[in-house]
Short mmCIF file of N, CA and C in Angstrom, two decimals:
data_model
loop_
_atom_site.label_atom_id
_atom_site.label_comp_id
_atom_site.label_asym_id
_atom_site.label_seq_id
_atom_site.Cartn_x
_atom_site.Cartn_y
_atom_site.Cartn_z
N ALA T 264 -24.53 7.79 26.19
CA ALA T 264 -23.62 6.87 26.82
C ALA T 264 -22.66 5.60 25.39
N ARG T 265 -23.63 5.42 24.80
CA ARG T 265 -23.67 4.05 23.35
C ARG T 265 -22.52 4.98 22.47
N ARG T 266 -23.14 5.84 22.38
CA ARG T 266 -21.99 7.02 21.44
C ARG T 266 -21.03 7.18 21.83
N GLN T 267 -20.58 7.59 22.79
CA GLN T 267 -19.68 7.92 23.67
C GLN T 267 -18.74 6.62 23.65
N ARG T 268 -19.09 5.02 23.89
CA ARG T 268 -18.43 3.69 23.55
C ARG T 268 -18.25 3.84 22.17
N ASP T 269 -19.21 4.07 21.71
CA ASP T 269 -18.69 3.51 19.98
C ASP T 269 -17.46 4.98 19.36
N GLU T 270 -17.65 6.53 20.15
CA GLU T 270 -16.64 7.14 19.39
C GLU T 270 -15.21 6.62 20.27
N GLU T 271 -15.64 6.54 20.94
CA GLU T 271 -14.44 5.62 21.86
C GLU T 271 -13.41 4.34 21.13
N ASN T 272 -14.98 3.12 21.00
CA ASN T 272 -14.21 2.25 20.16
C ASN T 272 -13.56 2.58 19.02
N HIS T 273 -14.19 3.46 18.25
CA HIS T 273 -13.64 3.95 16.95
C HIS T 273 -12.64 5.06 17.01
N ALA T 274 -12.22 5.79 17.92
CA ALA T 274 -10.75 6.04 18.37
C ALA T 274 -9.31 4.90 18.48
N GLY T 275 -10.30 3.56 19.57
CA GLY T 275 -9.33 2.45 19.72
C GLY T 275 -8.65 2.13 18.59
N ARG T 276 -9.88 2.02 18.00
CA ARG T 276 -9.48 1.17 16.20
C ARG T 276 -8.50 1.94 15.74
N LYS T 277 -8.52 3.59 16.08
CA LYS T 277 -7.85 4.68 14.63
C LYS T 277 -6.71 4.32 14.92
N ALA T 278 -6.17 4.18 16.60
CA ALA T 278 -4.83 4.21 17.24
C ALA T 278 -4.04 2.94 16.92
N GLU T 279 -4.79 1.68 16.69
CA GLU T 279 -4.01 0.06 16.39
C GLU T 279 -3.82 0.74 15.10
N MET T 280 -4.67 1.03 14.02
CA MET T 280 -4.43 0.89 12.69
C MET T 280 -3.08 0.93 12.59
N SER T 281 -2.35 0.28 11.62
CA SER T 281 -0.77 0.39 11.05
C SER T 281 -1.53 -0.26 9.18
N ILE T 282 -0.88 1.06 8.52
CA ILE T 282 -0.91 0.34 7.51
C ILE T 282 0.62 0.96 6.57
N SER T 283 0.93 0.05 6.00
CA SER T 283 2.66 -0.21 5.59
C SER T 283 2.40 -0.45 3.63
N VAL T 284 3.67 0.80 3.47
CA VAL T 284 3.62 0.14 2.20
C VAL T 284 5.85 -0.24 1.76
N MET T 285 5.37 -1.37 1.61
CA MET T 285 6.04 -2.47 1.31
C MET T 285 6.74 -2.29 -0.78
N ALA T 286 8.00 -1.69 -0.73
CA ALA T 286 7.87 -1.75 -2.16
C ALA T 286 9.64 -2.17 -2.75
N MET T 287 9.50 -2.42 -3.39
CA MET T 287 11.31 -3.01 -3.93
C MET T 287 11.77 -1.01 -3.90
N GLY T 288 13.28 -1.23 -3.94
CA GLY T 288 14.14 -0.33 -3.53
C GLY T 288 13.43 0.84 -3.27
N ARG T 289 14.66 1.83 -3.25
CA ARG T 289 14.60 2.74 -2.87
C ARG T 289 14.06 4.36 -3.51
N MET T 290 13.14 5.13 -3.24
CA MET T 290 12.86 6.34 -3.91
C MET T 290 14.27 7.37 -4.27
N LYS T 291 14.83 7.45 -5.68
CA LYS T 291 16.01 8.01 -5.80
C LYS T 291 15.69 9.77 -6.19
N GLU T 292 14.62 9.21 -7.07
CA GLU T 292 14.20 10.65 -7.82
C GLU T 292 13.59 12.14 -6.79
N LYS T 293 14.62 12.93 -6.45
CA LYS T 293 14.16 13.32 -5.28
C LYS T 293 12.82 14.34 -5.59
N PRO T 294 11.85 14.55 -6.95
CA PRO T 294 10.43 14.93 -6.47
C PRO T 294 9.18 13.68 -5.85
N TYR T 295 9.96 12.53 -7.06
CA TYR T 295 8.88 11.56 -5.91
C TYR T 295 9.19 11.48 -4.15
N ARG T 296 10.43 11.40 -3.96
CA ARG T 296 10.71 11.26 -2.05
C ARG T 296 10.41 12.14 -1.86
N GLN T 297 9.81 13.46 -2.19
CA GLN T 297 9.46 14.60 -1.29
C GLN T 297 7.84 14.10 -1.60
N MET T 298 7.23 13.72 -2.78
CA MET T 298 5.67 13.56 -2.65
C MET T 298 5.65 12.93 -1.48
N ALA T 299 6.02 11.71 -1.81
CA ALA T 299 5.84 10.45 -0.85
C ALA T 299 6.06 11.25 0.79
N ASP T 300 7.49 12.16 1.15
CA ASP T 300 7.14 12.49 2.24
C ASP T 300 5.93 12.78 2.71
N GLU T 301 5.55 13.56 1.79
CA GLU T 301 4.43 15.04 2.24
C GLU T 301 3.16 14.29 1.97
N TYR T 302 2.66 13.33 1.91
CA TYR T 302 1.76 12.61 1.78
C TYR T 302 2.11 11.90 3.26
N LEU T 303 2.87 11.04 3.90
CA LEU T 303 3.20 10.56 4.34
C LEU T 303 3.04 11.72 6.09
N LYS T 304 3.43 12.61 5.83
CA LYS T 304 3.45 13.97 7.00
C LYS T 304 1.38 14.10 6.75
N ARG T 305 0.92 14.18 5.74
CA ARG T 305 -0.22 14.50 6.52
C ARG T 305 -1.21 12.75 6.74
N LEU T 306 -0.75 11.82 6.13
CA LEU T 306 -1.31 10.16 6.37
C LEU T 306 -0.81 10.24 8.40
N SER T 307 -0.08 10.55 8.94
CA SER T 307 0.35 10.25 9.99
C SER T 307 -0.64 10.94 11.74
N ARG T 308 -1.99 11.85 10.92
CA ARG T 308 -2.83 12.25 11.61
C ARG T 308 -3.85 11.66 11.82
N TYR T 309 -4.32 10.00 10.94
CA TYR T 309 -5.06 9.12 11.05
C TYR T 309 -5.05 7.50 11.51
N GLY T 310 -3.60 7.36 12.09
CA GLY T 310 -3.01 6.42 12.33
C GLY T 310 -1.42 6.14 11.61
N LYS T 311 -1.28 4.78 11.53
CA LYS T 311 0.03 4.92 10.99
C LYS T 311 0.79 4.10 9.87
N PHE T 312 1.31 5.03 9.49
CA PHE T 312 1.42 4.58 8.12
C PHE T 312 3.23 4.39 8.22
N GLU T 313 3.79 3.49 7.26
CA GLU T 313 4.89 3.62 7.16
C GLU T 313 5.26 3.17 5.58
N GLU T 314 6.95 3.08 5.27
CA GLU T 314 7.27 2.87 3.80
C GLU T 314 7.85 2.07 4.27
N ILE T 315 8.25 0.65 3.60
CA ILE T 315 9.30 -0.30 4.15
C ILE T 315 9.76 -0.72 2.59
N GLU T 316 10.84 0.07 2.69
CA GLU T 316 11.66 -0.23 1.18
C GLU T 316 12.62 -0.99 1.25
N LEU T 317 12.75 -2.27 0.25
CA LEU T 317 13.76 -3.60 0.31
C LEU T 317 14.22 -2.96 -0.67
N PRO T 318 16.20 -3.61 -1.01
CA PRO T 318 16.64 -3.69 -1.82
C PRO T 318 16.23 -4.35 -3.19
N ASP T 319 16.17 -3.35 -3.75
CA ASP T 319 15.58 -4.58 -5.14
C ASP T 319 16.77 -4.60 -6.45
N LEU T 320 17.16 -5.79 -6.61
CA LEU T 320 18.24 -6.97 -7.65
C LEU T 320 18.87 -5.86 -8.41
N PRO T 321 19.84 -6.11 -9.05
CA PRO T 321 20.44 -5.60 -10.18
C PRO T 321 20.13 -6.65 -11.22
N GLU T 322 19.48 -5.73 -12.66
CA GLU T 322 18.51 -6.78 -13.23
C GLU T 322 19.15 -6.11 -14.59
N PRO T 323 20.43 -7.59 -14.93
CA PRO T 323 21.30 -7.67 -16.00
C PRO T 323 20.80 -6.48 -17.74
N ALA T 324 21.45 -6.50 -18.31
CA ALA T 324 21.11 -5.56 -19.47
C ALA T 324 20.68 -6.55 -20.19
N ASN T 325 21.50 -7.99 -21.08
CA ASN T 325 20.18 -8.63 -21.50
C ASN T 325 19.89 -9.62 -20.85
N THR T 326 18.51 -9.77 -20.12
CA THR T 326 18.19 -10.68 -19.75
C THR T 326 17.18 -11.97 -20.16
N SER T 327 17.14 -12.83 -19.35
CA SER T 327 16.36 -13.60 -20.07
C SER T 327 14.81 -14.20 -19.52
N GLU T 328 14.12 -14.70 -19.30
CA GLU T 328 12.63 -15.10 -18.59
C GLU T 328 13.23 -15.74 -17.93
N ALA T 329 13.99 -16.74 -18.15
CA ALA T 329 14.81 -17.28 -16.51
C ALA T 329 15.48 -16.98 -15.53
N ILE T 330 16.17 -15.58 -16.26
CA ILE T 330 16.76 -14.61 -15.06
C ILE T 330 15.75 -13.65 -14.37
N GLU T 331 14.94 -13.34 -14.93
CA GLU T 331 14.50 -12.17 -14.80
C GLU T 331 13.28 -13.37 -13.75
N ARG T 332 12.82 -14.34 -13.73
CA ARG T 332 12.19 -14.91 -13.02
C ARG T 332 13.06 -15.26 -11.78
N GLN T 333 13.89 -15.52 -12.04
CA GLN T 333 14.60 -15.74 -10.74
C GLN T 333 15.32 -13.93 -10.06
N ILE T 334 15.08 -12.95 -10.24
CA ILE T 334 15.20 -11.86 -10.12
C ILE T 334 13.67 -12.23 -9.08
N ARG T 335 12.40 -12.28 -9.44
CA ARG T 335 11.47 -11.86 -8.97
C ARG T 335 11.09 -12.67 -7.45
N ASP T 336 11.82 -14.59 -8.22
CA ASP T 336 11.07 -14.72 -6.96
C ASP T 336 12.30 -14.14 -5.73
N LYS T 337 13.74 -14.12 -6.00
CA LYS T 337 13.93 -13.10 -4.62
C LYS T 337 13.95 -12.85 -4.46
N GLU T 338 13.07 -11.32 -4.86
CA GLU T 338 12.29 -9.80 -4.14
C GLU T 338 11.89 -11.00 -3.92
N GLY T 339 10.60 -11.75 -4.36
CA GLY T 339 9.76 -11.77 -3.20
C GLY T 339 9.80 -12.79 -2.37
N GLU T 340 10.89 -13.78 -2.09
CA GLU T 340 11.20 -14.09 -0.45
C GLU T 340 11.67 -13.20 0.26
N MET T 341 12.31 -11.55 -0.25
CA MET T 341 12.83 -11.14 0.61
C MET T 341 11.73 -10.12 1.03
N MET T 342 10.37 -9.41 0.32
CA MET T 342 8.76 -9.41 0.51
C MET T 342 7.97 -10.51 1.64
N LEU T 343 8.37 -11.93 1.27
CA LEU T 343 7.35 -12.90 2.17
C LEU T 343 7.93 -13.04 3.38
N SER T 344 9.66 -12.90 3.82
CA SER T 344 10.36 -12.66 5.18
C SER T 344 10.02 -11.27 5.57
N ARG T 345 9.44 -10.07 4.99
CA ARG T 345 9.05 -9.88 5.97
C ARG T 345 7.23 -9.15 6.70
N LEU T 346 6.75 -10.64 5.74
CA LEU T 346 5.13 -10.32 6.05
C LEU T 346 5.07 -10.88 7.69
N LYS T 347 3.73 -10.18 8.56
CA LYS T 347 3.44 -11.53 8.88
C LYS T 347 2.49 -12.39 8.74
N PRO T 348 2.37 -13.33 9.62
CA PRO T 348 1.00 -14.09 9.03
C PRO T 348 -0.35 -13.58 9.53
N SER T 349 -0.58 -12.14 10.55
CA SER T 349 -1.54 -11.60 10.62
C SER T 349 -1.48 -10.17 9.25
N ASP T 350 -0.50 -10.23 8.75
CA ASP T 350 -0.78 -8.98 7.93
C ASP T 350 -1.20 -9.45 7.29
N TYR T 351 -2.88 -8.41 6.42
CA TYR T 351 -3.80 -8.47 5.28
C TYR T 351 -2.55 -7.96 4.58
N VAL T 352 -2.38 -8.64 3.43
CA VAL T 352 -1.59 -7.69 2.16
C VAL T 352 -2.58 -7.87 0.94
N ILE T 353 -2.48 -6.50 0.39
CA ILE T 353 -3.26 -5.62 -1.05
C ILE T 353 -1.85 -5.96 -1.61
N ALA T 354 -1.99 -6.93 -2.61
CA ALA T 354 -0.93 -6.48 -4.06
C ALA T 354 -1.46 -5.90 -4.96
N LEU T 355 -0.44 -5.26 -5.23
CA LEU T 355 -0.57 -4.10 -6.55
C LEU T 355 -0.47 -4.58 -7.71
N THR T 356 -1.55 -4.78 -8.84
CA THR T 356 -1.47 -5.78 -9.70
C THR T 356 -2.46 -5.43 -11.02
N ILE T 357 -1.70 -5.44 -12.48
CA ILE T 357 -2.82 -4.74 -13.26
C ILE T 357 -4.09 -5.67 -13.42
N PRO T 358 -3.93 -7.00 -13.07
CA PRO T 358 -5.08 -7.82 -13.23
C PRO T 358 -6.30 -7.98 -11.45
N GLY T 359 -5.68 -6.69 -11.16
CA GLY T 359 -6.07 -6.59 -9.92
C GLY T 359 -7.94 -5.87 -9.55
N LYS T 360 -8.29 -6.14 -8.78
CA LYS T 360 -9.97 -5.38 -9.15
C LYS T 360 -9.48 -3.39 -8.79
N MET T 361 -10.37 -3.05 -9.66
CA MET T 361 -10.40 -1.08 -9.70
C MET T 361 -11.29 -1.25 -8.67
N HIS T 362 -10.93 -0.11 -7.83
CA HIS T 362 -11.65 1.12 -6.73
C HIS T 362 -11.65 2.51 -7.32
N ASP T 363 -12.52 3.00 -6.90
CA ASP T 363 -12.45 4.92 -7.08
C ASP T 363 -11.69 4.91 -5.85
N SER T 364 -12.19 6.38 -5.21
CA SER T 364 -11.58 6.47 -4.10
C SER T 364 -12.33 6.29 -3.27
N PRO T 365 -14.16 6.31 -3.30
CA PRO T 365 -14.66 6.38 -2.59
C PRO T 365 -14.77 4.35 -2.21
N GLY T 366 -14.79 3.60 -3.09
CA GLY T 366 -14.95 2.43 -3.07
C GLY T 366 -13.30 2.21 -2.45
N LEU T 367 -12.45 2.42 -2.22
CA LEU T 367 -10.77 1.96 -1.26
C LEU T 367 -10.83 2.35 -0.06
N SER T 368 -11.79 3.32 0.31
CA SER T 368 -12.29 4.08 1.28
C SER T 368 -12.98 2.99 2.33
N ARG T 369 -14.27 2.46 1.18
CA ARG T 369 -14.82 1.97 1.99
C ARG T 369 -14.32 0.21 2.62
N HIS T 370 -13.55 0.12 1.06
CA HIS T 370 -12.46 -1.29 1.66
C HIS T 370 -11.85 -1.46 2.60
N LEU T 371 -11.16 -0.16 3.29
CA LEU T 371 -10.57 -0.06 4.03
C LEU T 371 -10.87 0.09 5.24
N ASP T 372 -12.11 1.06 5.52
CA ASP T 372 -12.92 1.37 6.77
C ASP T 372 -13.30 -0.62 6.72
N GLU T 373 -14.16 -1.36 6.06
CA GLU T 373 -14.34 -2.84 6.06
C GLU T 373 -13.63 -2.97 6.79
N LEU T 374 -12.50 -2.73 6.68
CA LEU T 374 -10.86 -4.33 6.72
C LEU T 374 -10.97 -3.89 7.85
N LEU T 375 -10.44 -2.36 8.91
CA LEU T 375 -10.30 -1.75 10.26
C LEU T 375 -11.84 -2.28 10.82
N THR T 376 -12.73 -2.58 10.41
CA THR T 376 -13.87 -2.67 11.20
C THR T 376 -14.27 -4.17 11.84
N ARG T 377 -13.85 -4.85 10.63
CA ARG T 377 -13.60 -6.11 11.13
C ARG T 377 -12.39 -6.65 11.79
N GLY T 378 -11.61 -5.43 11.99
CA GLY T 378 -10.20 -5.71 13.31
C GLY T 378 -8.74 -5.79 12.06
N GLU T 379 -8.62 -6.14 11.24
CA GLU T 379 -7.70 -6.02 10.22
C GLU T 379 -6.97 -4.41 10.71
N SER T 380 -5.88 -5.04 11.86
CA SER T 380 -5.23 -3.91 12.14
C SER T 380 -3.88 -3.53 11.24
N SER T 381 -3.22 -4.45 10.25
CA SER T 381 -2.35 -4.61 9.95
C SER T 381 -1.95 -4.95 8.27
N ILE T 382 -2.56 -3.33 7.63
CA ILE T 382 -2.47 -3.81 6.27
C ILE T 382 -1.40 -3.76 5.78
N VAL T 383 -0.97 -3.91 4.74
CA VAL T 383 0.38 -3.73 4.16
C VAL T 383 0.06 -4.28 2.24
N PHE T 384 0.30 -2.82 1.72
CA PHE T 384 0.38 -2.80 0.02
C PHE T 384 1.75 -3.18 -0.23
N VAL T 385 1.08 -4.52 -1.10
CA VAL T 385 3.03 -4.75 -1.80
C VAL T 385 3.17 -4.24 -3.11
N ILE T 386 4.27 -3.39 -3.91
CA ILE T 386 4.67 -2.71 -4.76
C ILE T 386 6.09 -3.70 -5.59
N GLY T 387 5.85 -4.40 -6.92
CA GLY T 387 7.29 -4.93 -7.39
C GLY T 387 7.57 -4.04 -7.56
N GLY T 388 8.85 -4.56 -7.86
CA GLY T 388 9.96 -3.94 -8.72
C GLY T 388 10.09 -3.46 -10.19
N SER T 389 10.84 -2.65 -11.22
CA SER T 389 10.71 -3.17 -12.56
C SER T 389 9.82 -4.13 -13.08
N LEU T 390 10.67 -5.70 -12.64
CA LEU T 390 9.90 -6.83 -13.02
C LEU T 390 8.47 -7.64 -12.33
N GLY T 391 7.45 -6.62 -11.52
CA GLY T 391 6.76 -7.31 -10.70
C GLY T 391 6.95 -7.85 -9.94
N LEU T 392 5.39 -8.02 -9.36
CA LEU T 392 5.88 -8.98 -8.30
C LEU T 392 5.27 -10.93 -7.97
N SER T 393 6.01 -11.64 -7.55
CA SER T 393 6.42 -12.86 -7.75
C SER T 393 4.93 -13.65 -7.45
N PRO T 394 5.40 -14.44 -8.45
CA PRO T 394 3.98 -14.97 -7.79
C PRO T 394 3.46 -15.89 -6.18
N GLN T 395 4.16 -15.88 -6.12
CA GLN T 395 4.43 -16.49 -4.31
C GLN T 395 3.44 -15.41 -4.06
N VAL T 396 4.10 -14.56 -3.91
CA VAL T 396 3.32 -12.63 -3.58
C VAL T 396 2.47 -12.74 -3.53
N VAL T 397 1.86 -12.90 -4.84
CA VAL T 397 0.17 -12.70 -5.07
C VAL T 397 -0.65 -13.76 -4.43
N ALA T 398 0.35 -14.63 -4.37
CA ALA T 398 -0.64 -16.06 -3.91
C ALA T 398 -0.74 -15.54 -2.14
N ARG T 399 -0.21 -15.13 -1.95
CA ARG T 399 0.22 -14.32 -0.70
C ARG T 399 -1.33 -13.14 -0.30
N ALA T 400 -1.18 -12.30 -1.19
CA ALA T 400 -2.05 -11.53 -0.90
C ALA T 400 -3.95 -11.63 -0.58
N ASN T 401 -4.17 -11.62 0.16
CA ASN T 401 -5.74 -11.04 0.51
C ASN T 401 -6.38 -10.80 -0.89
N PHE T 402 -5.70 -9.86 -1.38
CA PHE T 402 -6.74 -8.79 -2.06
C PHE T 402 -5.98 -8.40 -3.29
N LYS T 403 -6.15 -8.12 -4.45
CA LYS T 403 -5.63 -7.93 -5.11
C LYS T 403 -5.94 -6.54 -6.00
N LEU T 404 -5.43 -4.95 -5.64
CA LEU T 404 -6.03 -4.18 -6.13
C LEU T 404 -5.29 -3.77 -7.08
N SER T 405 -5.85 -3.32 -8.60
CA SER T 405 -5.16 -2.36 -10.00
C SER T 405 -5.92 -1.02 -10.06
N PHE T 406 -4.83 -0.05 -10.21
CA PHE T 406 -5.18 0.95 -10.47
C PHE T 406 -5.20 1.72 -11.57
N SER T 407 -4.74 0.63 -12.73
CA SER T 407 -5.33 0.52 -14.19
C SER T 407 -4.84 -0.59 -14.64
N LEU T 408 -4.82 -0.68 -16.22
CA LEU T 408 -4.37 -1.86 -17.20
C LEU T 408 -3.07 -1.10 -17.32
N MET T 409 -2.85 0.18 -17.31
CA MET T 409 -1.37 0.52 -18.23
C MET T 409 -0.16 0.53 -16.54
N THR T 410 0.91 -0.02 -17.02
CA THR T 410 1.99 -0.05 -16.20
C THR T 410 2.39 1.39 -16.03
N PHE T 411 2.77 1.41 -14.47
CA PHE T 411 3.90 2.55 -14.28
C PHE T 411 5.24 2.39 -13.64
N PRO T 412 5.75 2.95 -13.35
CA PRO T 412 7.37 3.12 -12.57
C PRO T 412 6.46 2.92 -11.16
N HIS T 413 7.65 1.89 -10.61
CA HIS T 413 7.49 1.43 -9.07
C HIS T 413 7.29 3.08 -8.56
N GLN T 414 7.67 4.14 -8.68
CA GLN T 414 7.88 4.92 -7.59
C GLN T 414 6.98 5.91 -8.01
N LEU T 415 6.13 5.74 -9.15
CA LEU T 415 5.11 6.97 -9.54
C LEU T 415 3.34 6.08 -8.86
N ALA T 416 3.90 4.69 -8.58
CA ALA T 416 2.91 3.79 -8.11
C ALA T 416 2.61 4.09 -6.95
N ARG T 417 3.98 4.49 -6.03
CA ARG T 417 3.97 4.33 -4.96
C ARG T 417 3.57 6.06 -4.12
N VAL T 418 3.73 6.87 -4.57
CA VAL T 418 3.25 8.26 -4.83
C VAL T 418 1.53 8.09 -4.83
N MET T 419 1.39 7.92 -6.37
CA MET T 419 -0.29 7.29 -6.09
C MET T 419 -0.74 6.80 -5.00
N LEU T 420 -0.51 5.49 -4.84
CA LEU T 420 -0.85 4.76 -3.46
C LEU T 420 -0.67 5.48 -2.41
N LEU T 421 0.29 6.28 -1.97
CA LEU T 421 -0.24 7.49 -0.47
C LEU T 421 -0.94 8.11 -1.05
N GLU T 422 -1.41 8.63 -2.30
CA GLU T 422 -1.55 10.23 -2.35
C GLU T 422 -3.57 9.61 -2.40
N GLN T 423 -3.57 8.26 -2.74
CA GLN T 423 -5.01 7.71 -2.81
C GLN T 423 -5.37 7.20 -1.58
N LEU T 424 -4.52 6.75 -0.52
CA LEU T 424 -4.38 6.51 1.06
C LEU T 424 -4.79 7.97 1.66
N TYR T 425 -4.29 9.08 1.32
CA TYR T 425 -4.66 9.92 1.98
C TYR T 425 -6.16 10.25 1.81
N ARG T 426 -6.70 10.34 0.61
CA ARG T 426 -7.61 10.35 -0.14
C ARG T 426 -8.75 9.56 0.85
N ALA T 427 -8.36 8.51 0.35
CA ALA T 427 -9.87 7.24 1.70
C ALA T 427 -9.60 7.37 3.11
N MET T 428 -8.67 8.20 3.46
CA MET T 428 -8.49 8.67 4.93
C MET T 428 -9.78 9.76 5.65
N LYS T 429 -9.59 10.66 4.47
CA LYS T 429 -10.29 11.68 4.24
C LYS T 429 -11.59 11.65 4.35
N ILE T 430 -11.64 10.83 3.17
CA ILE T 430 -13.48 10.35 3.19
C ILE T 430 -13.73 9.33 4.52
N ARG T 431 -12.69 8.52 4.58
CA ARG T 431 -13.58 7.67 5.92
C ARG T 431 -13.49 8.70 7.34
N ALA T 432 -13.04 9.52 7.44
CA ALA T 432 -12.87 10.86 8.13
C ALA T 432 -14.05 11.94 8.42
N GLY T 433 -14.83 11.38 6.76
CA GLY T 433 -16.25 12.43 6.86
C GLY T 433 -15.34 13.47 6.21
N GLU T 434 -14.28 13.83 6.16
CA GLU T 434 -13.63 15.24 5.70
C GLU T 434 -13.45 15.28 4.21
N ARG T 435 -14.03 16.60 3.72
CA ARG T 435 -14.19 16.99 2.07
C ARG T 435 -12.57 16.83 1.81
N TYR T 436 -12.46 16.74 0.42
CA TYR T 436 -11.94 15.55 -0.04
C TYR T 436 -11.69 15.87 -2.03
#
């Protein structure tokens, strides 16, 4: 009876789980869009996964640091306006903590086990995340010390989420 109850509780958690990837800009290049859609389709069997695409602001050709800061701040305001107080926010930042794939799976499992049912990964635009968004983040995740185009970072994140869900489910990855 206890095992059945544990399985029902686990199934209930799975049904309530929602993981979003919030990013600045639309995926314009077809190969990235196709890869993202494929991973979103694969992820759908593990819970609710969605993308939230926010319009990126045009960046003038000859920008100053002040203009770049204004753009980052405006993009940050858009992101923050879409976040709920109950969201557990994971910001993708170069100086964040690095995980291997099993480590990311364990991290997500810990969050879901303690009741964090709405997890939002945030990816900045070409100028990065605003300091306000980074400050709002509950966790800062780094893929690498290198910088990646935000479309590629989004596909990489979706692939790693798929891998993490397979690991979490005890499936071969």
